[in-house]
Coordinates of C-alpha atoms in Angstrom, one line a residue:
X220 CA -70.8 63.3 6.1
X221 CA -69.1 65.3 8.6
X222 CA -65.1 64.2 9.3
X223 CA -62.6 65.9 11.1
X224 CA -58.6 65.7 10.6
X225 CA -55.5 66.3 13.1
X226 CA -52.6 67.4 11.9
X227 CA -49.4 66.6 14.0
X228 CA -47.1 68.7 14.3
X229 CA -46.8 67.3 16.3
X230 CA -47.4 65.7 15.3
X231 CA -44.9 65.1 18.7
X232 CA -41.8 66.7 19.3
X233 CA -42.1 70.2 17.1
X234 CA -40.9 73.2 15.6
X235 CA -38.8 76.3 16.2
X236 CA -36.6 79.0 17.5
X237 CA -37.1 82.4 18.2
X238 CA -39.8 84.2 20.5
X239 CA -42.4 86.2 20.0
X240 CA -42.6 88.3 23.4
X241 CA -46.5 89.2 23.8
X242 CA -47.9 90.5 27.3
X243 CA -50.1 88.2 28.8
X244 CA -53.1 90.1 28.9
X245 CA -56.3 88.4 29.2
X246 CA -57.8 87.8 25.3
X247 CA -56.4 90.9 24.2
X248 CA -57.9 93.0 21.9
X249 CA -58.6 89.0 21.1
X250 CA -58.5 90.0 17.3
X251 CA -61.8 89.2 17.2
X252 CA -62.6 92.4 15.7
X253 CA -64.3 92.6 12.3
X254 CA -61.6 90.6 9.7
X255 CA -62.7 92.1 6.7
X256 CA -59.9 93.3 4.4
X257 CA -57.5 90.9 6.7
X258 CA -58.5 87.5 5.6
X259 CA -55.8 88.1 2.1
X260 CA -56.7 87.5 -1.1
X261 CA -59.1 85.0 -2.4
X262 CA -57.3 81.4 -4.1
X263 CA -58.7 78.5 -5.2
X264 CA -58.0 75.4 -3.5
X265 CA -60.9 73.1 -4.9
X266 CA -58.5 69.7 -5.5
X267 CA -56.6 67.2 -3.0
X268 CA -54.1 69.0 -1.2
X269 CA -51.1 68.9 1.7
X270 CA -51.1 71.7 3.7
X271 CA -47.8 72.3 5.6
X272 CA -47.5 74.6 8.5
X273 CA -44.0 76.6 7.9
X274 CA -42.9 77.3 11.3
X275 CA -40.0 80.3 10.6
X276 CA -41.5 81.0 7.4
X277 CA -44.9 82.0 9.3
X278 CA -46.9 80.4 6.3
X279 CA -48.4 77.4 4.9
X280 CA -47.2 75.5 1.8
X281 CA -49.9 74.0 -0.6
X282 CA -49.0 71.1 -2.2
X283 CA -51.2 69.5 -5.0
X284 CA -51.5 65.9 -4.8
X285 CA -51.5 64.6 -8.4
X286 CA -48.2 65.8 -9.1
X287 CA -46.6 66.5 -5.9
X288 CA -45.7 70.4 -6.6
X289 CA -46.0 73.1 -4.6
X290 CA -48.6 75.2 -6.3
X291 CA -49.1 78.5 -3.9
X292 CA -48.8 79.7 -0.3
X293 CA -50.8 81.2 2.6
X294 CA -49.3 83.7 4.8
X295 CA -50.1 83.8 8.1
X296 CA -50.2 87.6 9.5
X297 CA -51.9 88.4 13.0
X298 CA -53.3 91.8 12.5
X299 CA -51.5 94.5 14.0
X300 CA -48.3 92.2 14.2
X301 CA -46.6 93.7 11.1
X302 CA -43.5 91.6 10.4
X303 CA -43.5 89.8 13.3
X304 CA -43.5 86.1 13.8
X305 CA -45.7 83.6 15.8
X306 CA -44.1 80.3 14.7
X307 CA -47.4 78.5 13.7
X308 CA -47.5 75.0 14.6
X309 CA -49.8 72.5 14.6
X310 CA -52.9 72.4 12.5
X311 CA -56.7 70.9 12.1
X312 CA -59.6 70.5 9.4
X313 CA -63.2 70.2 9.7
X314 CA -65.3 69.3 6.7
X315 CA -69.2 69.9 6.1
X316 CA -70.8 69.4 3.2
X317 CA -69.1 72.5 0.7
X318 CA -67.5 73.9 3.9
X319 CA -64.0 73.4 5.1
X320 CA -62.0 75.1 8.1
X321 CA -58.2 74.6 9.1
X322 CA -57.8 75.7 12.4
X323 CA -54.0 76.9 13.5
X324 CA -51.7 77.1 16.4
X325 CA -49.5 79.8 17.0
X326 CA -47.6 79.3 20.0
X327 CA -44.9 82.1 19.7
X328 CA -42.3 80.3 20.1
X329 CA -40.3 77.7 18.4
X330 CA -40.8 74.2 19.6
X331 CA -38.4 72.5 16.7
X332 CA -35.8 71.2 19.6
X333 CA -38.1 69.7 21.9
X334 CA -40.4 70.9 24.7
X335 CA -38.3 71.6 27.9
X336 CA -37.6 75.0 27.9
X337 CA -40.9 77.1 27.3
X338 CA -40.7 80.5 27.9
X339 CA -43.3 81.6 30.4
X340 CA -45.6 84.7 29.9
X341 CA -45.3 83.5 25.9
X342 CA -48.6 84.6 24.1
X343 CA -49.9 82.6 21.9
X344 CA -53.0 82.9 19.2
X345 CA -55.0 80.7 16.7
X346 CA -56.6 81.2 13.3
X347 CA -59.1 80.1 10.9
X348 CA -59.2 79.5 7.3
X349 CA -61.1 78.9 4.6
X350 CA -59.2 75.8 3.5
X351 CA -60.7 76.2 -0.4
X352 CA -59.8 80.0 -0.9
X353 CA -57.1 80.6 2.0
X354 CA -58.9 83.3 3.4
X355 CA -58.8 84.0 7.1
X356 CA -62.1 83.6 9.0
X357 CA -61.0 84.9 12.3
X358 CA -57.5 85.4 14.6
X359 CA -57.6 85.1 18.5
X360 CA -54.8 86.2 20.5
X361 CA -54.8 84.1 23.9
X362 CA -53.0 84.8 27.1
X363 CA -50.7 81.8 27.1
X364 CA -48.9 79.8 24.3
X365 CA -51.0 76.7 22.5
X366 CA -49.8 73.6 21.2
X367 CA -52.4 72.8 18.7
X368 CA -55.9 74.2 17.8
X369 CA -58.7 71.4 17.2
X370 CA -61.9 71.0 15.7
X371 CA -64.4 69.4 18.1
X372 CA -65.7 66.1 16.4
X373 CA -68.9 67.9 15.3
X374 CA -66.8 70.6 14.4
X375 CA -69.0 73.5 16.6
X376 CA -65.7 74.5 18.7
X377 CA -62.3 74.2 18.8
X378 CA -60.1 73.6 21.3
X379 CA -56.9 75.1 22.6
X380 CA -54.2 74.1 25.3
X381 CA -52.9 76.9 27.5
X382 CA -49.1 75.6 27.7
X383 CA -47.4 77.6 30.7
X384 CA -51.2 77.8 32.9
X385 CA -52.1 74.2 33.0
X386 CA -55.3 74.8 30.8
X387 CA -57.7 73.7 28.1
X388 CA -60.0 76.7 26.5
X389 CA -63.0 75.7 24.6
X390 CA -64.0 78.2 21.8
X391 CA -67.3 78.2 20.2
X392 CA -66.4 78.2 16.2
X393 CA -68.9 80.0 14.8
X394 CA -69.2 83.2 17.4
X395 CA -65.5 82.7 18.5
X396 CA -67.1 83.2 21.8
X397 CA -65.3 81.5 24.7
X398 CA -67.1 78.6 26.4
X399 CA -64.9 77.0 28.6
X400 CA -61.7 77.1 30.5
X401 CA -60.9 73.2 31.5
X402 CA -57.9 73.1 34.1
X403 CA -55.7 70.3 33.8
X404 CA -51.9 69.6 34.5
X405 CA -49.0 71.2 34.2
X406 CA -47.5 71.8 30.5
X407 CA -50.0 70.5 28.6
X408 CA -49.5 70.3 25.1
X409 CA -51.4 68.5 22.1
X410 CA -55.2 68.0 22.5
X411 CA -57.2 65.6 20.5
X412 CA -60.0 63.4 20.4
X413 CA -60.4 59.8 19.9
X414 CA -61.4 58.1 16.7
X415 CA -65.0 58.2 17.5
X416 CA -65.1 61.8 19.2
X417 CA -66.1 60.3 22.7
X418 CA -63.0 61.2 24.3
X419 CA -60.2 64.1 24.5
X420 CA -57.3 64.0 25.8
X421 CA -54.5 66.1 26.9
X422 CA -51.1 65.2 27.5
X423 CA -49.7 66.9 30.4
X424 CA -45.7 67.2 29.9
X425 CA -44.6 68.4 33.1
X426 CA -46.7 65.7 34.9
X427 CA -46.0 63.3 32.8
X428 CA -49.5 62.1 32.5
X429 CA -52.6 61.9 30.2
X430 CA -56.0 63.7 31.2
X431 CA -59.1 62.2 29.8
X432 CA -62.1 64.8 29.2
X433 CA -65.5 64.5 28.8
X434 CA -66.2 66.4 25.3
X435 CA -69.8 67.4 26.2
X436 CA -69.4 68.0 30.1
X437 CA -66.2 69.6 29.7
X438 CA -64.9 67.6 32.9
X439 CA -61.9 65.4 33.2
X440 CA -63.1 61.8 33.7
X441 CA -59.6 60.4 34.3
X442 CA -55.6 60.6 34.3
X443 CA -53.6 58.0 33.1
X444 CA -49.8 58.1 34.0
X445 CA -47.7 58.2 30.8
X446 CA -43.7 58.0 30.3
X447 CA -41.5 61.1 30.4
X448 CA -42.8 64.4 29.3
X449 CA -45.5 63.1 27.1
X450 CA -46.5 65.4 23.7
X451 CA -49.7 64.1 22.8
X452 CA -51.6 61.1 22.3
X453 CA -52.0 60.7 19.1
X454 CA -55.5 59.2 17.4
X455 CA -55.7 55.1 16.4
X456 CA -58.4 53.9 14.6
X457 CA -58.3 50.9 16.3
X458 CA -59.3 52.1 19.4
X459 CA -56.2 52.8 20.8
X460 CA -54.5 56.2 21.4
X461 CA -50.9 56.9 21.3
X462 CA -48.8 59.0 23.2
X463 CA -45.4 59.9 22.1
X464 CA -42.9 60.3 25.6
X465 CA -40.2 62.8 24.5
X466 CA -37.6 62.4 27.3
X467 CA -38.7 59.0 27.9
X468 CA -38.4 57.9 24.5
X469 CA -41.2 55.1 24.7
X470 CA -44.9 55.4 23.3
X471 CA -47.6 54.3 25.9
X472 CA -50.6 52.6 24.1
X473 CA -53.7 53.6 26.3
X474 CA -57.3 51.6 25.6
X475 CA -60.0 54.4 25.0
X476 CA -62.3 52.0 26.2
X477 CA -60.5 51.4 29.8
X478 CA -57.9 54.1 29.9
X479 CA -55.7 51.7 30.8
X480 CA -51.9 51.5 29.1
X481 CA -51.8 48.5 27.2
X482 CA -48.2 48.6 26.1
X483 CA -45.2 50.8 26.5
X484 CA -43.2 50.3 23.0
X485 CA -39.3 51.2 23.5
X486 CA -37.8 53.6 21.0
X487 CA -33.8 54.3 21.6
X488 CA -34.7 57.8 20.1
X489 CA -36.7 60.7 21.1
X490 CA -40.0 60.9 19.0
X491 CA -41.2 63.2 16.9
X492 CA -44.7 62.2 16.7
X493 CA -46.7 59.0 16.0
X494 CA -49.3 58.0 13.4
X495 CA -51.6 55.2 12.8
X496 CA -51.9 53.6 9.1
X497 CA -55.0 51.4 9.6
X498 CA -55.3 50.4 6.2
X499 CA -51.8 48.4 6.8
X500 CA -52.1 48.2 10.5
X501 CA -48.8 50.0 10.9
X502 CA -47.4 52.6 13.7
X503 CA -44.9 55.1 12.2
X504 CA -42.8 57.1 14.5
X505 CA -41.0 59.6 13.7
X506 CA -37.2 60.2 14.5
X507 CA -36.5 63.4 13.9
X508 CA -32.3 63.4 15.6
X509 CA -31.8 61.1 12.6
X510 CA -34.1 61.8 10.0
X511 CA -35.8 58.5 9.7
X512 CA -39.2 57.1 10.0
X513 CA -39.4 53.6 12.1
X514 CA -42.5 51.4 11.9
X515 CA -44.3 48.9 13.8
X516 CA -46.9 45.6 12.5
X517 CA -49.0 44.0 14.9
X518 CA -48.2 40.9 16.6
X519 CA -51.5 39.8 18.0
X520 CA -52.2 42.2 20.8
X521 CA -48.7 44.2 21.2
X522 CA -46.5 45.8 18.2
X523 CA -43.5 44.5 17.2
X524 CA -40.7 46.8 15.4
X525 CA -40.9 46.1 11.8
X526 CA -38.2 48.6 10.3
X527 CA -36.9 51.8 9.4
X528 CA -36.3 54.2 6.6
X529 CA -34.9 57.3 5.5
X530 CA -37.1 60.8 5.8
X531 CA -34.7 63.8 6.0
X532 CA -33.2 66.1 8.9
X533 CA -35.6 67.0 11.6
X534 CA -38.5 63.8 10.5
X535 CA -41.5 65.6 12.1
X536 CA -45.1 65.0 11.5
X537 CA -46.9 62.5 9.2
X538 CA -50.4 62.6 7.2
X539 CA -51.4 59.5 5.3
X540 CA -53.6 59.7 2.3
X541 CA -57.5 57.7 2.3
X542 CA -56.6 54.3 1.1
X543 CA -53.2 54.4 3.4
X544 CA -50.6 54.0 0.5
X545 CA -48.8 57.3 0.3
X546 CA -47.7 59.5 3.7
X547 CA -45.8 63.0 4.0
X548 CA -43.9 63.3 6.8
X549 CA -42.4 67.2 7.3
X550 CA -38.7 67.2 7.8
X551 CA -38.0 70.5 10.2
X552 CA -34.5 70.9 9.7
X553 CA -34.7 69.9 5.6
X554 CA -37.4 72.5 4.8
X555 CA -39.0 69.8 3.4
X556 CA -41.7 67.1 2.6
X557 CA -40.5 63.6 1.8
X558 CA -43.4 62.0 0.1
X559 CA -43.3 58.3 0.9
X560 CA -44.4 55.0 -0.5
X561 CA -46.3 53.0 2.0
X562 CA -46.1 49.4 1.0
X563 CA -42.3 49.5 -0.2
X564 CA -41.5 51.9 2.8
X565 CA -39.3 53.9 0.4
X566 CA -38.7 57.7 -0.6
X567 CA -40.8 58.9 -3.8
X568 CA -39.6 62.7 -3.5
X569 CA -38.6 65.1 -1.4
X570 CA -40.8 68.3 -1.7
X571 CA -39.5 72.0 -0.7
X572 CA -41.3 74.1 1.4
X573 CA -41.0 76.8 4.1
X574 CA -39.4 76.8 6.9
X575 CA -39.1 74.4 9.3
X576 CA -42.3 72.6 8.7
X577 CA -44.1 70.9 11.5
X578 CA -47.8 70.3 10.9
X579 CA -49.2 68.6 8.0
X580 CA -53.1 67.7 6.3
X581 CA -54.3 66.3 3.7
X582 CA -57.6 67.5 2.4
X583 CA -59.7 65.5 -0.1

């Protein structure tokens, strides 16, 4: 059965600090040459697994699930970069069968304090892994810095904001080939899909909006006024989509089904990102100012705040495991993942990693 995962970074606010300064020439050399001898060496990843997205560290942390260690590392290298960073950010996994791909954003730039001040003329790039041996599959530079790189819902392309150009590209996954070039608003950031692949959606910062795409005609179907300098709307499995408003410091609650924002939920902090536990009909948000993790239950139709708990410095992105009863939320400033149980809301461990980790899987 095919599945597909987003991995947040962004989750909502995000990660970093220094820039990578990369012309902005159209697909450069778009590393697409031949990647043999560049995809690293071979590992084994065959068991359930975190993977964290290391920001500064320009690598991603593998954590085993049955013991909560971390058991190895992937660097992430754009050929003919050398030693230089490209802040990776977000991340995405498609399954198939025996196959499974992560799919990674590397903006360029770090993102860690918020999204205000983006550096135009940023390049940024995305890569693909073999999620079971590490290995990359294939590096794109792109003219612009992304957000987020995502798997399509039938996993055939992945797709790519353009932050400072007000763009969407569409890759085909398999030839790498581009496909489409969607434009949209200005700053967009996170793109996803809803729960049931009919929708994507972009959120559009510096318009402080959310555009509404058709996956298979590639056309935007609708825009759907947000709060202030929206991140992303991230996917409910209860047919709901949430978008976390940095400067605003509210989440809008849009209805896939009428694109219509159901409920603006109040925060009192800027979020980090937002994730929905369906198993325990909870929405988490993260606080990264003040390292804490604030949750919502269901009142009927609207949520109502239900509490708060301790992550650690710079409470980023959060992945919940199958049944819903353990979540890892990346902690930015803490070079960390605190691993968290779900029905006491309390701290189980926090696990090092890199640094400043933003995006965060789980892969079964």
């Amino acid at each position: 059965m095919n599945n597909r995962i987003w991995a947040f970074f962004l989750l909502g606010g995000v990660v970093l600090s220094t820039a990578f300064l990369a012309s902005c020439r159209k697909h450069k050399m778009d590393m697409d040459d031949d990647m043999s001898g560049m995809g690293g060496m071979e590992k084994n990843f065959n068991f359930p697994a975190v993977f964290v997205v290391n920001g500064e560290s320009n690598s991603i942390s593998v954590i085993r699930m049955s013991d909560n260690v971390v058991v190895d590392s992937i660097a992430l290298a754009m050929p003919g970069m050398g030693s230089m960073g490209m802040w990776p950010h977000h991340i995405s996994l498609y399954s198939s069968g025996n196959s499974r791909r992560l799919a990674v954003a590397l903006p360029g730039m770090d993102l860690s304090a918020g999204h205000g001040g983006q550096t135009g003329g940023m390049a940024g790039a995305l890569m693909v892994l073999d999620a079971e041996k590490g290995t990359m599959q294939k590096s794109l530079s792109l003219p612009d810095m992304n957000h987020n790189a995502t798997f399509s819902p039938d996993g055939s392309e992945i797709w790519t904001s353009q932050m400072n150009s007000g763009k969407v590209l569409v890759y085909d996954a398999q030839t790498y080939a581009l496909k489409n070039t969607i434009t949209v608003g200005a700053d967009p950031a996170e793109v996803t899909f809803s729960s049931g692949g009919s929708k994507a959606y972009v959120a559009n910062g510096g318009d402080d909006n959310v555009m509404v795409i058709n996956p298979a005609s590639k056309t935007v179907t609708a825009t759907i006024p947000v709060g202030d300098e929206p991140v992303a709307a991230w996917v409910g499995f209860d047919g709901k989509m949430y978008v976390d408003n940095e400067m605003g410091e509210t989440v809008s609650v849009i209805d896939v089904a009428t694109n219509a924002v159901v409920q603006t939920i109040s925060l009192g902090f800027m979020p980090g990102s937002v994730a929905h536990n369906l198993q325990k009909n909870e929405l988490w948000v993260t606080d990264p100012d003040n390292g804490k993790v604030h949750y919502w239950n269901r009142s009927g139709n609207q949520w109502v705040h239900g509490g708060v708990f301790d992550a650690a410095a710079g409470a980023h992105a959060v992945a919940f495991t199958a049944d819903g009863t353990v979540a890892y939320v990346t902690n930015q400033m803490a070079r960390s993942v605190s691993v968290i149980n779900v029905n006491t809301h309390s701290k189980i461990r926090d696990v090092a990693v890199g640094l400043k980790p933003n995006g965060i899987l789980i892969k079964n």
